[in-house]
Structures are given as C-alpha cells and as structure tokens.
CSV table of C-alpha atoms in Angstrom, one decimal:
chain,number,residue,atom,x,y,z
A,19,MET,CA,120.0,149.5,106.1
A,20,SER,CA,118.7,149.8,109.7
A,21,ARG,CA,119.2,147.1,112.2
A,22,GLY,CA,115.5,146.5,112.3
A,23,LYS,CA,115.3,145.8,108.6
A,24,ILE,CA,118.4,143.5,108.7
A,25,PHE,CA,116.7,141.5,111.5
A,26,ILE,CA,113.5,141.2,109.5
A,27,LEU,CA,115.5,140.1,106.4
A,28,PHE,CA,117.3,137.5,108.5
A,29,LEU,CA,113.9,136.2,109.7
A,30,LEU,CA,112.6,135.9,106.2
A,31,LEU,CA,115.6,134.0,104.9
A,32,ALA,CA,115.5,131.7,107.9
A,33,ALA,CA,111.8,131.0,107.3
A,34,ILE,CA,112.5,130.3,103.6
A,35,GLY,CA,115.3,127.9,104.5
A,36,LEU,CA,113.2,126.2,107.1
A,37,GLY,CA,110.3,125.8,104.7
A,38,PHE,CA,112.6,124.2,102.1
A,39,TYR,CA,113.5,121.5,104.6
A,40,LEU,CA,109.9,121.0,105.8
A,41,VAL,CA,108.4,120.6,102.3
A,42,PRO,CA,107.8,116.9,101.8
A,43,ARG,CA,109.8,115.5,98.9
A,44,ASN,CA,108.9,112.2,97.1
A,45,ARG,CA,111.2,109.3,97.4
A,46,PRO,CA,112.5,108.1,94.0
A,47,PHE,CA,110.5,105.4,92.2
A,48,GLU,CA,113.1,102.7,92.8
A,49,SER,CA,113.0,103.3,96.6
A,50,TYR,CA,109.4,102.1,96.7
A,51,THR,CA,109.9,99.2,94.4
A,52,GLN,CA,113.0,98.0,96.1
A,53,ARG,CA,111.3,98.1,99.5
A,54,ALA,CA,108.3,96.3,97.9
A,55,ILE,CA,110.7,93.5,96.7
A,56,GLU,CA,112.2,93.3,100.2
A,57,ALA,CA,108.8,93.1,101.8
A,58,PHE,CA,107.8,90.3,99.4
A,59,GLN,CA,110.9,88.3,100.2
A,60,LEU,CA,109.9,88.6,103.9
A,61,LYS,CA,106.4,87.2,102.9
A,62,GLU,CA,104.9,90.6,103.8
A,63,PHE,CA,102.7,90.4,100.7
A,64,GLU,CA,100.2,93.1,101.7
A,65,ARG,CA,103.0,95.5,102.6
A,66,SER,CA,104.7,94.7,99.3
A,67,ILE,CA,101.5,95.6,97.3
A,68,GLU,CA,101.0,98.7,99.4
A,69,LEU,CA,104.4,100.0,98.4
A,70,TYR,CA,103.9,99.1,94.7
A,71,LEU,CA,100.5,101.0,94.8
A,72,LYS,CA,102.3,104.0,96.4
A,73,ALA,CA,104.8,104.0,93.6
A,74,LEU,CA,102.0,103.9,91.0
A,75,LYS,CA,100.2,106.8,92.7
A,76,LEU,CA,103.2,109.0,92.9
A,77,PHE,CA,104.6,108.1,89.4
A,78,PRO,CA,101.4,107.3,87.3
A,79,ASN,CA,103.2,107.5,84.0
A,80,HIS,CA,106.3,105.6,84.8
A,81,PRO,CA,107.4,103.2,82.1
A,82,LYS,CA,107.5,100.3,84.6
A,83,THR,CA,103.7,100.6,85.3
A,84,PRO,CA,102.7,97.5,83.4
A,85,GLN,CA,105.4,95.5,85.2
A,86,LEU,CA,104.1,96.7,88.6
A,87,LEU,CA,100.5,95.9,87.7
A,88,LEU,CA,101.5,92.4,86.7
A,89,THR,CA,103.4,91.9,89.9
A,90,ILE,CA,100.5,93.1,92.0
A,91,GLY,CA,98.1,90.8,90.2
A,92,ASP,CA,100.4,87.9,90.6
A,93,THR,CA,100.9,88.6,94.3
A,94,TYR,CA,97.2,88.6,94.9
A,95,ASN,CA,96.8,85.5,92.7
A,96,PHE,CA,99.7,83.2,93.7
A,97,SER,CA,100.7,84.5,97.2
A,98,LEU,CA,97.4,85.7,98.7
A,99,ASN,CA,94.9,83.6,96.8
A,100,ASN,CA,92.6,86.5,96.2
A,101,PRO,CA,91.2,86.2,92.7
A,102,GLU,CA,88.9,89.2,93.1
A,103,LYS,CA,91.8,91.7,93.7
A,104,ALA,CA,94.1,89.8,91.3
A,105,GLY,CA,91.4,90.1,88.6
A,106,LYS,CA,91.2,93.9,89.1
A,107,ALA,CA,95.0,94.3,88.8
A,108,TYR,CA,95.1,92.1,85.7
A,109,GLU,CA,92.2,94.1,84.2
A,110,MET,CA,94.0,97.4,84.8
A,111,LEU,CA,97.0,95.9,83.1
A,112,THR,CA,95.3,94.3,80.1
A,113,GLN,CA,92.9,97.2,79.5
A,114,GLY,CA,95.4,100.0,80.0
A,115,PHE,CA,98.5,98.4,78.4
A,116,ALA,CA,96.9,95.7,76.2
A,117,LYS,CA,99.8,95.4,73.8
A,118,SER,CA,102.6,95.3,76.3
A,119,PRO,CA,104.5,92.0,77.0
A,120,GLU,CA,103.3,92.1,80.5
A,121,ALA,CA,99.7,92.2,79.3
A,122,ARG,CA,100.2,88.9,77.4
A,123,ILE,CA,101.4,87.3,80.6
A,124,GLY,CA,98.5,88.9,82.5
A,125,PHE,CA,95.9,87.5,80.1
A,126,GLU,CA,97.4,84.0,80.5
A,127,HIS,CA,97.6,84.2,84.3
A,128,ALA,CA,94.1,85.7,84.5
A,129,GLY,CA,92.7,82.9,82.3
A,130,GLU,CA,94.3,80.2,84.3
A,131,MET,CA,93.1,81.8,87.6
A,132,PHE,CA,89.5,82.2,86.4
A,133,GLU,CA,89.5,78.6,85.0
A,134,LYS,CA,90.7,77.3,88.3
A,135,ILE,CA,87.8,78.9,90.1
A,136,GLU,CA,85.4,77.8,87.4
A,137,ASP,CA,84.6,81.3,86.1
A,138,TYR,CA,84.8,80.0,82.6
A,139,GLN,CA,83.3,83.2,80.9
A,140,LYS,CA,86.1,85.4,82.3
A,141,ALA,CA,88.7,82.7,81.5
A,142,LEU,CA,87.4,82.6,77.9
A,143,LEU,CA,87.7,86.4,77.6
A,144,ALA,CA,91.2,86.3,79.0
A,145,TYR,CA,92.4,83.6,76.6
A,146,GLN,CA,90.7,85.4,73.7
A,147,GLY,CA,92.6,88.5,74.7
A,148,ILE,CA,95.8,86.8,73.8
A,149,LEU,CA,94.5,85.9,70.4
A,150,ASP,CA,93.1,89.4,69.8
A,151,ASN,CA,96.1,91.4,71.0
A,152,PHE,CA,99.0,89.1,70.1
A,153,PRO,CA,98.2,87.4,66.8
A,154,GLU,CA,101.9,86.6,66.2
A,155,ALA,CA,102.5,85.1,69.7
A,156,PRO,CA,103.5,81.5,69.7
A,157,ASN,CA,101.1,78.6,70.6
A,158,GLN,CA,98.1,80.2,68.9
A,159,ASP,CA,96.5,76.8,68.6
A,160,LEU,CA,96.8,76.3,72.3
A,161,TRP,CA,94.9,79.6,73.0
A,162,ARG,CA,92.2,78.7,70.5
A,163,TYR,CA,91.9,75.3,72.1
A,164,ARG,CA,91.5,76.9,75.6
A,165,VAL,CA,88.9,79.4,74.3
A,166,ALA,CA,87.0,76.5,72.8
A,167,MET,CA,87.2,74.4,76.0
A,168,MET,CA,85.9,77.3,78.1
A,169,ALA,CA,82.9,77.4,75.8
A,170,ILE,CA,82.4,73.6,76.2
A,171,LYS,CA,82.7,73.9,79.9
A,172,MET,CA,79.9,76.5,79.8
A,173,LYS,CA,77.8,73.8,77.9
A,174,LYS,CA,78.1,75.8,74.7
A,175,PHE,CA,78.9,72.5,72.9
A,176,GLU,CA,78.3,73.4,69.3
A,177,PRO,CA,80.2,76.7,69.3
A,178,GLY,CA,83.0,75.1,71.2
A,179,ARG,CA,83.1,72.1,68.8
A,180,ARG,CA,83.2,74.4,65.8
A,181,SER,CA,86.1,76.3,67.3
A,182,LEU,CA,88.0,73.1,67.8
A,183,MET,CA,87.2,72.0,64.2
A,184,ALA,CA,88.6,75.3,63.0
A,185,ILE,CA,91.9,74.5,64.6
A,186,ILE,CA,92.2,71.3,62.7
A,187,ASP,CA,91.0,72.8,59.4
A,188,LYS,CA,93.6,75.6,59.7
A,189,ASN,CA,96.5,73.5,60.9
A,190,PRO,CA,95.9,69.7,60.4
A,191,GLU,CA,99.4,69.0,61.8
A,192,THR,CA,99.0,71.1,64.9
A,193,PRO,CA,101.0,69.6,67.9
A,194,ILE,CA,97.7,69.3,69.9
A,195,ALA,CA,95.7,67.5,67.2
A,196,ASP,CA,95.2,64.5,69.4
A,197,GLN,CA,93.6,66.6,72.2
A,198,VAL,CA,91.6,68.6,69.7
A,199,LEU,CA,90.1,65.5,68.0
A,200,LEU,CA,89.3,63.9,71.4
A,201,GLN,CA,87.4,67.0,72.5
A,202,ILE,CA,85.6,67.3,69.2
A,203,GLY,CA,84.4,63.7,69.7
A,204,ASN,CA,83.3,64.4,73.3
A,205,ALA,CA,81.5,67.5,72.2
A,206,PHE,CA,79.6,65.5,69.5
A,207,PHE,CA,78.6,63.1,72.3
A,208,MET,CA,77.3,66.0,74.5
A,209,GLU,CA,75.3,67.3,71.5
A,210,GLY,CA,73.7,63.8,71.1
A,211,ALA,CA,75.4,63.2,67.8
A,212,THR,CA,76.8,59.8,68.7
A,213,ARG,CA,77.6,58.6,65.2
A,214,HIS,CA,79.7,61.7,64.5
A,215,ALA,CA,81.4,61.3,67.8
A,216,VAL,CA,82.4,57.7,67.1
A,217,GLU,CA,83.7,58.6,63.7
A,218,VAL,CA,85.9,61.4,65.1
A,219,LEU,CA,87.2,59.2,68.0
A,220,ASN,CA,88.0,56.4,65.6
A,221,VAL,CA,90.1,58.8,63.4
A,222,ALA,CA,91.8,60.0,66.6
A,223,ALA,CA,92.6,56.4,67.7
A,224,GLN,CA,94.0,55.6,64.2
A,225,LYS,CA,96.2,58.7,63.9
A,226,PHE,CA,97.3,58.8,67.5
A,227,PRO,CA,97.3,55.2,68.8
A,228,GLU,CA,99.6,56.1,71.8
A,229,SER,CA,97.5,59.0,73.0
C-alpha cells in the first residue's frame, strides 16, 4: 500500500474515532432522577421538575414513569402551589396509568387539591376515579362519602343525599355512619324537606350521642 493510501486510511480512522467521542450519549435514567432529588432537597423545585421531565422525555417507556408523574404532580401541588400544572401531571398519571398504585394516590391528591380550591366538579371526578379503578381499595365508604359531598357542595342536594343514603343502605355499620347521617339530614334541610331532616338528625343523635 502506498504512503498516500496509508495516510488517507489513517485520517479516516481518526475521523471515525473522533466522531465516536463527539456523538452525544444519553445519561442513564438514574442520573436524572438522582439530580432531581438533590435539586428538590435544595428547594430548587422547578429545576427538580425539569430534570424529571428530561428523564421522561429520554426514557418514555421507563417502568418508573408513573412514579415520576406523581412526584411532578406533588411538587407542583405541595411545594409550588400550582394547581393548574399539578392537575395536568395528575391527569397524565391517572389517564395513562389508571390502574397503577401511583394513580390511586394521584386521584386522592388531585381530589383534595381541587376540593381545596373549590373546583368541586374536578374533585368529584378524582374521588370517583378511585372507586372506578380501585374497587378493592380500603375506605370505599370514605370515597363514596367524598363524592357525595362534592355533589352537595355543587348544590346537587338530591343526588348527593341519595349517594349518602346508599352508603348506609349498603353498610349500616360503616365507621363514618355518624357523618353520613348528619349530612343526609343537612341535605334534606337544603331540599326544604324539614320533617325528613329532623327525623334523620334525631336518629343520628340517638345512635351517636357523643358525635
């Protein structure tokens, strides 16, 4: 082989080697999440979210995606007090991974957040999401109660009352029976059915004198 060809071959190999080192290579998933955790601990919440989003973009099918979406939602919710962005993160979680354990927590956190800002329709849908997707989850009566109360807060007194009555009919010994009966009585009052309200409240007073 001539010297010219050897020189050209050398240049080609050098270019290939240089290209190998210049090609950007993704950091591992854990690199982003670990730095996100560190940023959160430093109260750099926006930076923490930015790193989590970067991880989700680079690793869209990673098994920890539901966990990251919940963390992003909770950071917007509890640390940045941004219900709009928190709601979007919770929505991505509960729609994309509706049966995951993280989604159950996401439904709960979203419901409480929306209830706090008096968006009772969205709160109702979030609590109903727990009932629809996790029928075997504990505290079913509590979620039914919250769904009913969101309806009542939207002034849908009859549907809310009927939902409360269904809790008692299905489980007369429910641990929240005193609260349920009280709210049934209050709903009757709001509907203008004073006699029924008094009857229910009397029953509640007799069964739960210390409540």
